[in-house]
Tab-separated table of C-alpha atoms and ligand atoms in Angstrom:
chain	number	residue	atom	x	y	z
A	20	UNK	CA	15.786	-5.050	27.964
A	21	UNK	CA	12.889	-7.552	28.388
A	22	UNK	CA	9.594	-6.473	28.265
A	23	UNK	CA	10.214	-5.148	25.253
A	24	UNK	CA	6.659	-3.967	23.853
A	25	UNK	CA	5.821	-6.480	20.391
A	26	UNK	CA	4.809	-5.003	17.109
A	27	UNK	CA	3.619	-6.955	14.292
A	28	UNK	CA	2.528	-5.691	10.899
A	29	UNK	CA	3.172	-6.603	7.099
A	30	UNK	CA	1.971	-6.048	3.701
A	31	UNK	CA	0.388	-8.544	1.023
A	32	UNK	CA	2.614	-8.574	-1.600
A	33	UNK	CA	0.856	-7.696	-4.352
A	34	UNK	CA	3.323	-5.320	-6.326
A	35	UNK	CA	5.546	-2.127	-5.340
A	36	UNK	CA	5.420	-0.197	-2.229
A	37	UNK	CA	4.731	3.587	-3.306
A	38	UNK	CA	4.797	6.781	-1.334
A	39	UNK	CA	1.331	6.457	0.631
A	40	UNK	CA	3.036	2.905	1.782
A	41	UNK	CA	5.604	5.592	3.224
A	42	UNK	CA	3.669	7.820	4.805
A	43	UNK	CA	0.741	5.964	6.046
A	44	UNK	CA	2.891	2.803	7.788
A	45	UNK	CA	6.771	2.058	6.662
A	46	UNK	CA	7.675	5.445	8.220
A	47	UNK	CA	6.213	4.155	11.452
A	48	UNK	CA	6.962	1.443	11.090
A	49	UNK	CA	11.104	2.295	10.589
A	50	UNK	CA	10.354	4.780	13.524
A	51	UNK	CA	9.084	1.945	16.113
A	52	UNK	CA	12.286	-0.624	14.764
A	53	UNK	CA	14.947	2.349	15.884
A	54	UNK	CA	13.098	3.130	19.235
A	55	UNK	CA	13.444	-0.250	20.266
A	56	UNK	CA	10.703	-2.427	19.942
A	57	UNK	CA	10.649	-6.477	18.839
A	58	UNK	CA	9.301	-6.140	15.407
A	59	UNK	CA	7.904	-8.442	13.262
A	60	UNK	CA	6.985	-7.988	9.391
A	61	UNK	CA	4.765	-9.742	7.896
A	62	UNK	CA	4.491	-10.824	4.238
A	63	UNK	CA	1.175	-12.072	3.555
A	64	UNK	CA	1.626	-14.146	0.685
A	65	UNK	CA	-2.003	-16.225	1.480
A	66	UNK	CA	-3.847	-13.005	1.393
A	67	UNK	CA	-3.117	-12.529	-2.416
A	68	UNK	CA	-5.489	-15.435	-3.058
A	69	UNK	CA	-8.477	-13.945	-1.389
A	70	UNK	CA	-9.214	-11.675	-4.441
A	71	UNK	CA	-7.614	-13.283	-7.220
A	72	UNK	CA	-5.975	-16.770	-8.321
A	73	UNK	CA	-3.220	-15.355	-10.374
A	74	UNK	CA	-0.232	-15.912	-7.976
A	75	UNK	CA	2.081	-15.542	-11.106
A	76	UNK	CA	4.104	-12.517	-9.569
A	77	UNK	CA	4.310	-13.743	-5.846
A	78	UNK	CA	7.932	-14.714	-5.815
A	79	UNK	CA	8.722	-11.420	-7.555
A	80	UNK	CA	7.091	-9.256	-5.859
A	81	UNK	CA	8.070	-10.869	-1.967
A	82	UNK	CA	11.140	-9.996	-3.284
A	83	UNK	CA	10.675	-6.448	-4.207
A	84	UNK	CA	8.933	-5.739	-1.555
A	85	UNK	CA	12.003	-7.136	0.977
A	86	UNK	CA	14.545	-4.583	-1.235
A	87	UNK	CA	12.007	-1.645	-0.552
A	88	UNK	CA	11.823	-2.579	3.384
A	89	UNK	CA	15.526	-2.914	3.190
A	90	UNK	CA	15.952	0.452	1.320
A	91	UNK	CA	14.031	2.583	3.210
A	92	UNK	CA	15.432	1.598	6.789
A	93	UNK	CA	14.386	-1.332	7.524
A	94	UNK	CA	16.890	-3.220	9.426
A	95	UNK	CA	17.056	-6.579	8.826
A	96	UNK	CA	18.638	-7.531	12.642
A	97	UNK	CA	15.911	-5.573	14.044
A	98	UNK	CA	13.388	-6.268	12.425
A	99	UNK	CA	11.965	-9.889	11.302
A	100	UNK	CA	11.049	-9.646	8.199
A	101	UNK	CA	9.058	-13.475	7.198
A	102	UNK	CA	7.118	-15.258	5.313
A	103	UNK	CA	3.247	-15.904	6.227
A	104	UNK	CA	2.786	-19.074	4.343
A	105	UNK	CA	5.978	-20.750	5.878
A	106	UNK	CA	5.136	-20.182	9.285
A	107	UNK	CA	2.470	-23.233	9.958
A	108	UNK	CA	1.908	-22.510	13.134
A	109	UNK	CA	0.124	-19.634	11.572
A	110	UNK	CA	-2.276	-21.815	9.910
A	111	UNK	CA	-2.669	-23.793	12.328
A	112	UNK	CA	-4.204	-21.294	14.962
A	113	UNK	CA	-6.047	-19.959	11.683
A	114	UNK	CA	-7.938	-23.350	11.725
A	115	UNK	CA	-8.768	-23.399	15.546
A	116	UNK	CA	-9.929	-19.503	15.242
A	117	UNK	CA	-12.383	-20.485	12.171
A	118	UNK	CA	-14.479	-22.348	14.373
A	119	UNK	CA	-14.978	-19.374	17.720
A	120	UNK	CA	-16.082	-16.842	14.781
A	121	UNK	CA	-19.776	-16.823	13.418
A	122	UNK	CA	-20.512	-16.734	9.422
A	123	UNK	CA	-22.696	-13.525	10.796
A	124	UNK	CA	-19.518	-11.773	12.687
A	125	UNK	CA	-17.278	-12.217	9.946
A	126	UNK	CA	-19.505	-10.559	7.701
A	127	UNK	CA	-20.186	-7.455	9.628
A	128	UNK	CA	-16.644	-7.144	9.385
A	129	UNK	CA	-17.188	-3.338	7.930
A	130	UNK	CA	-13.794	-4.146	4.945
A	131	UNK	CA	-15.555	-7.439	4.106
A	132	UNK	CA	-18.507	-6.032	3.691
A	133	UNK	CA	-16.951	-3.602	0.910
A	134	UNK	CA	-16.188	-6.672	-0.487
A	135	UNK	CA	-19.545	-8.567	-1.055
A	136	UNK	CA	-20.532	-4.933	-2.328
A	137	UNK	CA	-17.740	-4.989	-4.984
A	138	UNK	CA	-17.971	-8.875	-5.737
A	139	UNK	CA	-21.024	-8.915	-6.085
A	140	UNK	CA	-23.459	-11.235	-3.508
A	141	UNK	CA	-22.326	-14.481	-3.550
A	142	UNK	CA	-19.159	-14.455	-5.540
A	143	UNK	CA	-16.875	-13.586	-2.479
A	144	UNK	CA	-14.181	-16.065	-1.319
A	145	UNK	CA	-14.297	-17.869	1.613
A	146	UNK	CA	-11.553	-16.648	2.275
A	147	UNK	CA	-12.281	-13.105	1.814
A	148	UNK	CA	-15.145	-13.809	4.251
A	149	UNK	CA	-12.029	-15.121	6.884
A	150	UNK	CA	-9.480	-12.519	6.018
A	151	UNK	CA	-10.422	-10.997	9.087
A	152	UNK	CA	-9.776	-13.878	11.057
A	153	UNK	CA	-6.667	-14.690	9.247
A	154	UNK	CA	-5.828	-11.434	10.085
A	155	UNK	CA	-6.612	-12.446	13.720
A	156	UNK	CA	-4.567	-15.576	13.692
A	157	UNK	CA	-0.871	-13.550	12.198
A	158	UNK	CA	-1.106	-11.207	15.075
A	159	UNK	CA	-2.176	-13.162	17.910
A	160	UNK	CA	0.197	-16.228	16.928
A	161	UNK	CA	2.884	-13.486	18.415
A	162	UNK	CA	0.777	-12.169	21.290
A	163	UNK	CA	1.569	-8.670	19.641
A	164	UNK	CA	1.036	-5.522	21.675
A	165	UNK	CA	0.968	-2.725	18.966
A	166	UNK	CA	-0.366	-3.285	14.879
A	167	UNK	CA	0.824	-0.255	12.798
A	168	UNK	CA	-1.696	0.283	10.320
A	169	UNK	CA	-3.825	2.149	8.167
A	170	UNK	CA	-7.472	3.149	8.616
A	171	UNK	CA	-8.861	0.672	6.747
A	172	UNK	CA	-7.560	-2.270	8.509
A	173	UNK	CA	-9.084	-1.338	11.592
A	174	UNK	CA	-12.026	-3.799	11.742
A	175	UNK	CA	-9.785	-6.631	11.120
A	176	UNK	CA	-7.695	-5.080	14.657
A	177	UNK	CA	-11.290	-5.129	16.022
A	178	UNK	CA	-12.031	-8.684	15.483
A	179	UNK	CA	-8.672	-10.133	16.701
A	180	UNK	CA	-9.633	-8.493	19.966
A	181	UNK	CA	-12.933	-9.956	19.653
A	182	UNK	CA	-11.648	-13.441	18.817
A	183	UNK	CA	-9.079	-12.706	22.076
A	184	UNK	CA	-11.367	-12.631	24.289
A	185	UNK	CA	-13.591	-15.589	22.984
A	186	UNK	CA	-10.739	-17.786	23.900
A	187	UNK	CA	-8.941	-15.916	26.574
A	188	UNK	CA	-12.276	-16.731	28.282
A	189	UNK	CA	-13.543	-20.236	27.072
A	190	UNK	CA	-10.461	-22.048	27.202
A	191	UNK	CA	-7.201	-20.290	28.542
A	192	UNK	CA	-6.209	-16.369	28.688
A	193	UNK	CA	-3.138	-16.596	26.474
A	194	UNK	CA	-3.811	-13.935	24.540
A	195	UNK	CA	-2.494	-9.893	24.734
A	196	UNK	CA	-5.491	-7.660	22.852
A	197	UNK	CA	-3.308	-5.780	20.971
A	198	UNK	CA	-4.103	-2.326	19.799
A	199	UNK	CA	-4.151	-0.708	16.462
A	200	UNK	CA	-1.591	2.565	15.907
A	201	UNK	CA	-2.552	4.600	13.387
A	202	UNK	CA	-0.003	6.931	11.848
A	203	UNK	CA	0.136	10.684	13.066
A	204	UNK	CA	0.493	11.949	9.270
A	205	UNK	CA	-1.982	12.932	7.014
A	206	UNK	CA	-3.225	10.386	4.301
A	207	UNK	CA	-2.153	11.326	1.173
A	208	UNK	CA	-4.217	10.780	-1.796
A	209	UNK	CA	-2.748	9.772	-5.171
A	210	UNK	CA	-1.967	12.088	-8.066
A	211	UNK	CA	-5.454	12.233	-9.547
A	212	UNK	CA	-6.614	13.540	-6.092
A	213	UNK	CA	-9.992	11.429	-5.904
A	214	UNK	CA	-8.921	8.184	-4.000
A	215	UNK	CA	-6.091	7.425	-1.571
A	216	UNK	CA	-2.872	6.914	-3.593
A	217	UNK	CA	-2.797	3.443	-5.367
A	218	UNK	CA	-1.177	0.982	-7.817
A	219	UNK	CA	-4.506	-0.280	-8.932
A	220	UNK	CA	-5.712	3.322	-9.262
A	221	UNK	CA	-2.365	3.970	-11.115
A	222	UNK	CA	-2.079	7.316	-9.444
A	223	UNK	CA	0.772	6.670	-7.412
A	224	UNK	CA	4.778	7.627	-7.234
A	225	UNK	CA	6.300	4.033	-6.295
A	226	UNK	CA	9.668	4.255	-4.060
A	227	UNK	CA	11.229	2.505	-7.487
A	228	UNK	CA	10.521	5.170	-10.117
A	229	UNK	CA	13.355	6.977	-11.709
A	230	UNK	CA	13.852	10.644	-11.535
A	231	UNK	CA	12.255	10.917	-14.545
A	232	UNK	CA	9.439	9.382	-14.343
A	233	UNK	CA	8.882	11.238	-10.565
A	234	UNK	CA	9.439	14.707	-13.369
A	235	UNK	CA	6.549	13.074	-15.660
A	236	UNK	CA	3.758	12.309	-13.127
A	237	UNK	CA	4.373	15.339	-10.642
A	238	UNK	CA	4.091	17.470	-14.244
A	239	UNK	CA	1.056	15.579	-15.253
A	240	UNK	CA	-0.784	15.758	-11.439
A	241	UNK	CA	-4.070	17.118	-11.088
A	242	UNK	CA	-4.053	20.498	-9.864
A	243	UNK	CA	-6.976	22.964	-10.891
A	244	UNK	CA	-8.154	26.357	-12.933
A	245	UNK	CA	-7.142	28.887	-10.258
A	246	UNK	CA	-3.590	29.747	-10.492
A	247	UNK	CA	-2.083	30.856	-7.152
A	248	UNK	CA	-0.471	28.163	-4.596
A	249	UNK	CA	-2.126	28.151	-1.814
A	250	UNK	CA	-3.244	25.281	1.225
A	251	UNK	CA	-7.180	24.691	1.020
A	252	UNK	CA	-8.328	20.991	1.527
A	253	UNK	CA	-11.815	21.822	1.004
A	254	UNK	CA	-11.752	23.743	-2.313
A	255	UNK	CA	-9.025	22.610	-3.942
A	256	UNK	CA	-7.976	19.335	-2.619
A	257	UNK	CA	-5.684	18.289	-5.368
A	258	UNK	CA	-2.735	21.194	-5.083
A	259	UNK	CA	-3.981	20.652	-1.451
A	260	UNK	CA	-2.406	16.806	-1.481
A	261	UNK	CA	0.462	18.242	-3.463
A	262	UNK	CA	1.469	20.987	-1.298
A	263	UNK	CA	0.631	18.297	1.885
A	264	UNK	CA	3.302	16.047	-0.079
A	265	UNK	CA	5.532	18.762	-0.768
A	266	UNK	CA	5.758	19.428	3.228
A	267	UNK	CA	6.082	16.072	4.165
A	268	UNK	CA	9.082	14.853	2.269
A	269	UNK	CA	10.965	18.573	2.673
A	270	UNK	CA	10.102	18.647	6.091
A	271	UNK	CA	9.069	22.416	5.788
A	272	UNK	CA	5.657	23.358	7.089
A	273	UNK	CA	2.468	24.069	4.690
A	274	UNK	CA	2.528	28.039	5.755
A	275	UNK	CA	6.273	28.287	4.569
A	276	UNK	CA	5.445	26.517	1.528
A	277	UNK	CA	3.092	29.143	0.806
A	278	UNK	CA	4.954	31.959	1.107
A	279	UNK	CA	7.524	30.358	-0.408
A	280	UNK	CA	5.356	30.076	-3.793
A	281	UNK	CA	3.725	33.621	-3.175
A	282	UNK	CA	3.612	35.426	-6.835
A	283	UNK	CA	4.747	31.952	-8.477
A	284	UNK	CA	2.797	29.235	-10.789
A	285	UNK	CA	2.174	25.771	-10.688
A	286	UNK	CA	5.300	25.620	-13.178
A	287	UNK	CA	8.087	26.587	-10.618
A	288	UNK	CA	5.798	24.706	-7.742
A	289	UNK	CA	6.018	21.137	-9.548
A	290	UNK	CA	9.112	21.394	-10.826
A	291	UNK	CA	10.462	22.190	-6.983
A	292	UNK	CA	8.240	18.951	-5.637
A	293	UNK	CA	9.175	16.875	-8.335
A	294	UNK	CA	12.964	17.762	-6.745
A	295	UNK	CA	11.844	17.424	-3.409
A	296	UNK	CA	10.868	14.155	-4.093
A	297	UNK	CA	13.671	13.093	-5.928
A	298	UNK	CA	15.579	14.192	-2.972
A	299	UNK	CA	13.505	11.964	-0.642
A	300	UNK	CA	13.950	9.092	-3.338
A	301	UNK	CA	17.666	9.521	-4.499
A	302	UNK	CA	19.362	7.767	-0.835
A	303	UNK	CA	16.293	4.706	-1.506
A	304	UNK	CA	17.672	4.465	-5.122
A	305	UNK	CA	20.999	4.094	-4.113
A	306	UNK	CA	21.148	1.636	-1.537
A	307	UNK	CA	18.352	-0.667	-3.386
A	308	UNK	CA	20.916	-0.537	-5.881
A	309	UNK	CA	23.703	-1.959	-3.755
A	310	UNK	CA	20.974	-4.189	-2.524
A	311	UNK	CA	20.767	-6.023	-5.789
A	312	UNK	CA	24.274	-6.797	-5.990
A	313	UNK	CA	24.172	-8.907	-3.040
A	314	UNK	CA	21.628	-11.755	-4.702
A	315	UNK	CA	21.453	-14.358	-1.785
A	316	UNK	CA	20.630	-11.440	1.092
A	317	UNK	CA	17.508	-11.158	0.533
A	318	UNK	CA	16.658	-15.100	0.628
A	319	UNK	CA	18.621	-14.650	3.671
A	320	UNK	CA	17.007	-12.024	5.300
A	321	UNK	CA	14.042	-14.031	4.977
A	322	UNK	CA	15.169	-17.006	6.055
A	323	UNK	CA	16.467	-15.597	9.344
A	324	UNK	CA	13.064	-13.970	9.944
A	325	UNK	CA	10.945	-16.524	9.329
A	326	UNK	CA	12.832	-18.887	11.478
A	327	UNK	CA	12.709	-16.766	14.029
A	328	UNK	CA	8.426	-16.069	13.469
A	329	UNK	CA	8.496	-20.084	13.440
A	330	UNK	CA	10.121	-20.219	16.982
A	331	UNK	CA	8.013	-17.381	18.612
A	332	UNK	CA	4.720	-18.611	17.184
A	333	UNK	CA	5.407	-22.112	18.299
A	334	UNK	CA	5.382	-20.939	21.805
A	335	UNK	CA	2.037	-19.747	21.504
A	336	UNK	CA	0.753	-22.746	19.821
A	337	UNK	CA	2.496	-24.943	22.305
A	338	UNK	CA	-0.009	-23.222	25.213
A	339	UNK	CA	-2.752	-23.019	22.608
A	340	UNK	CA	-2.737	-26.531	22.032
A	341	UNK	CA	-2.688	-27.635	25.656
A	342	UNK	CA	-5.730	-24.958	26.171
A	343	UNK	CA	-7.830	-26.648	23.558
A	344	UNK	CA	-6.691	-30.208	24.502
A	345	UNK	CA	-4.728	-31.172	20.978
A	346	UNK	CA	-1.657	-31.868	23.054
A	347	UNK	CA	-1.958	-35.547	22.764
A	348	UNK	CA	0.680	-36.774	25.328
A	349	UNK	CA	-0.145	-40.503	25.611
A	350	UNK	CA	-0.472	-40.566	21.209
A	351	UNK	CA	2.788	-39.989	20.950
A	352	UNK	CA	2.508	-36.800	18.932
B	410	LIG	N1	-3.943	-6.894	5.147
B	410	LIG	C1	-2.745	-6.134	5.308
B	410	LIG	C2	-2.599	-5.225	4.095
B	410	LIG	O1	-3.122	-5.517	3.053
B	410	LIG	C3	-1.506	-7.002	5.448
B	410	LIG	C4	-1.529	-7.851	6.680
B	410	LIG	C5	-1.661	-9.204	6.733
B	410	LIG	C6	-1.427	-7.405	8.023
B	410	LIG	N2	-1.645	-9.646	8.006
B	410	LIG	C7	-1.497	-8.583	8.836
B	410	LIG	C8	-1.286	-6.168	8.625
B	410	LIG	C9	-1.449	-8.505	10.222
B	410	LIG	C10	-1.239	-6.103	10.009
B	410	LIG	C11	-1.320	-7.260	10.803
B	410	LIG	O2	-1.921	-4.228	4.196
């Protein structure tokens, strides 16, 4: 079928996708690859630089993060799975976007802002200050129609439909404003139960840990001093995020959870998510491990993807080019 609505979305790959990966995007994201639609993953290998210069673990971690995709559904015919720094056309429209965005707009950008707080004035990258319109320049090179992502990536959604319009209506209307989709399930927190769940925060369950390790930090979670299981965000929002997580990956609602643990402890409770879990986890485990045998598929899959992201992005750049008069015809370029 043409017509064929475009999604584009990715992840910087900065280490191990974990369970709030799961919930907040890849399950989406696996969801809108099966109904149909022309997907396209992004790994954002640039983006690592923005906050650090310690690209020691790229290579590694592209790679891990290709065997998670791969393990949790991700279908590598359906989805394109490539890499941002080898698609120059990419780049390229980065450059021409730089110059329609003000040093002003870019740092209203409500995420960068976070970021001069946390850097401290001054000390921000350049291009930290850009990520938004780096951002801009990955999902409009594809003219994408849908961006699965979390909350906090909104604003950068918000200025590539600001930096649409700019050119759609000083040089050429090429570009589709794409819209953000947020996921319909709850964010889950990590196991400490004060931020969302993290690998900097080291409070999260990664789709790689064994059973055992699942056993250790479920045991060790935060819960509280009351001792009855029951659902109550506002009071006790750590067993809350627990019993949320139990629901989620058991696919039992939170009511029936708590009549399920009516009369029982936190004992019987964690030892049952810690299996739920497990159960959720054991089918990832099994095919990443088959995965691994295979040790040129994954250079493959990315290959194939990124070929493809060359030859779709070059489309756009083709009319971009002619817009902004860089398509030198009598130069011989
Ligand atoms: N910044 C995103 C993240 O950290 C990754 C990303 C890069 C992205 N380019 C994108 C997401 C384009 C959506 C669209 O998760």
């Amino acid at each position: 079928m043409e017509n064929k609505k475009r999604v584009l979305t990715g992840d910087r790959p900065t280490g191990p996708l974990h369970l709030g990966h799961y919930v907040g995007s890849l399950k989406n994201r696996i969801k809108l690859q099966d109904e149909g639609y022309e997907m396209f993953n992004i790994i954002a290998d640039f983006q690592v630089l923005t906050d650090r210069l310690d690209t020691s673990e790229v290579e590694q971690n592209i790679k891990g993060l290709v065997l998670d995709y791969l393990s949790l559904g991700m279908d590598p015919k359906k989805t394109n799975i490539f890499v941002q720094s080898k698609v120059p056309q990419i780049s390229e429209l980065f450059v021409y976007f730089t110059m329609l965005v003000s040093v002003a707009r870019a740092g209203q950008n409500p995420t960068i802002k976070e970021e001069v707080k946390a850097t401290g004035k001054g000390n921000m990258s350049l291009g930290m200050l850009s990520l938004g319109v780096s951002q801009a320049a990955d999902i409009l090179a594809f003219n994408a129609d849908l961006v699965p992502v979390g909350e906090d990536q909104l604003p950068h959604i918000e200025q590539t439909r600001d930096i649409a319009k700019i050119f759609n209506s000083k040089f050429k209307e090429i570009f589709t404003l794409p819209k953000a989709m947020l996921s319909d399930t709850p964010r889950l927190l990590g196991l400490d139960a004060n931020q969302k769940m993290s690998k900097s925060r080291g409070n999260a369950i990664f789709l790689t840990d064994s059973k055992d390790e699942v056993i250790k930090k479920i045991k060790k979670a935060k819960t509280d001093s009351e001792k009855h299981i029951a659902y109550d965000k506002k009071n006790r929002p750590a067993l809350a995020n627990l019993i949320l997580m139990y629901s989620i990956f058991s696919g039992e609602d939170i009511s029936s959870i708590e009549k399920k643990y009516q009369g029982k402890g936190y004992k019987e409770f964690k030892e049952d998510l810690a299996e739920v879990l497990n159960n959720f986890l054991d089918p990832i485990r099994q095919k990443r491990k088959e995965l691994e045998k295979d040790s040129g598929f994954i250079a493959e899959v990315l290959q194939r993807g990124t070929k493809k992201a060359q030859e779709e992005t070059e489309k756009t750049l083709k009319k971009v080019r002619e817009a902004l008069k860089y398509d030198y015809k009598d130069l011989g370029f």
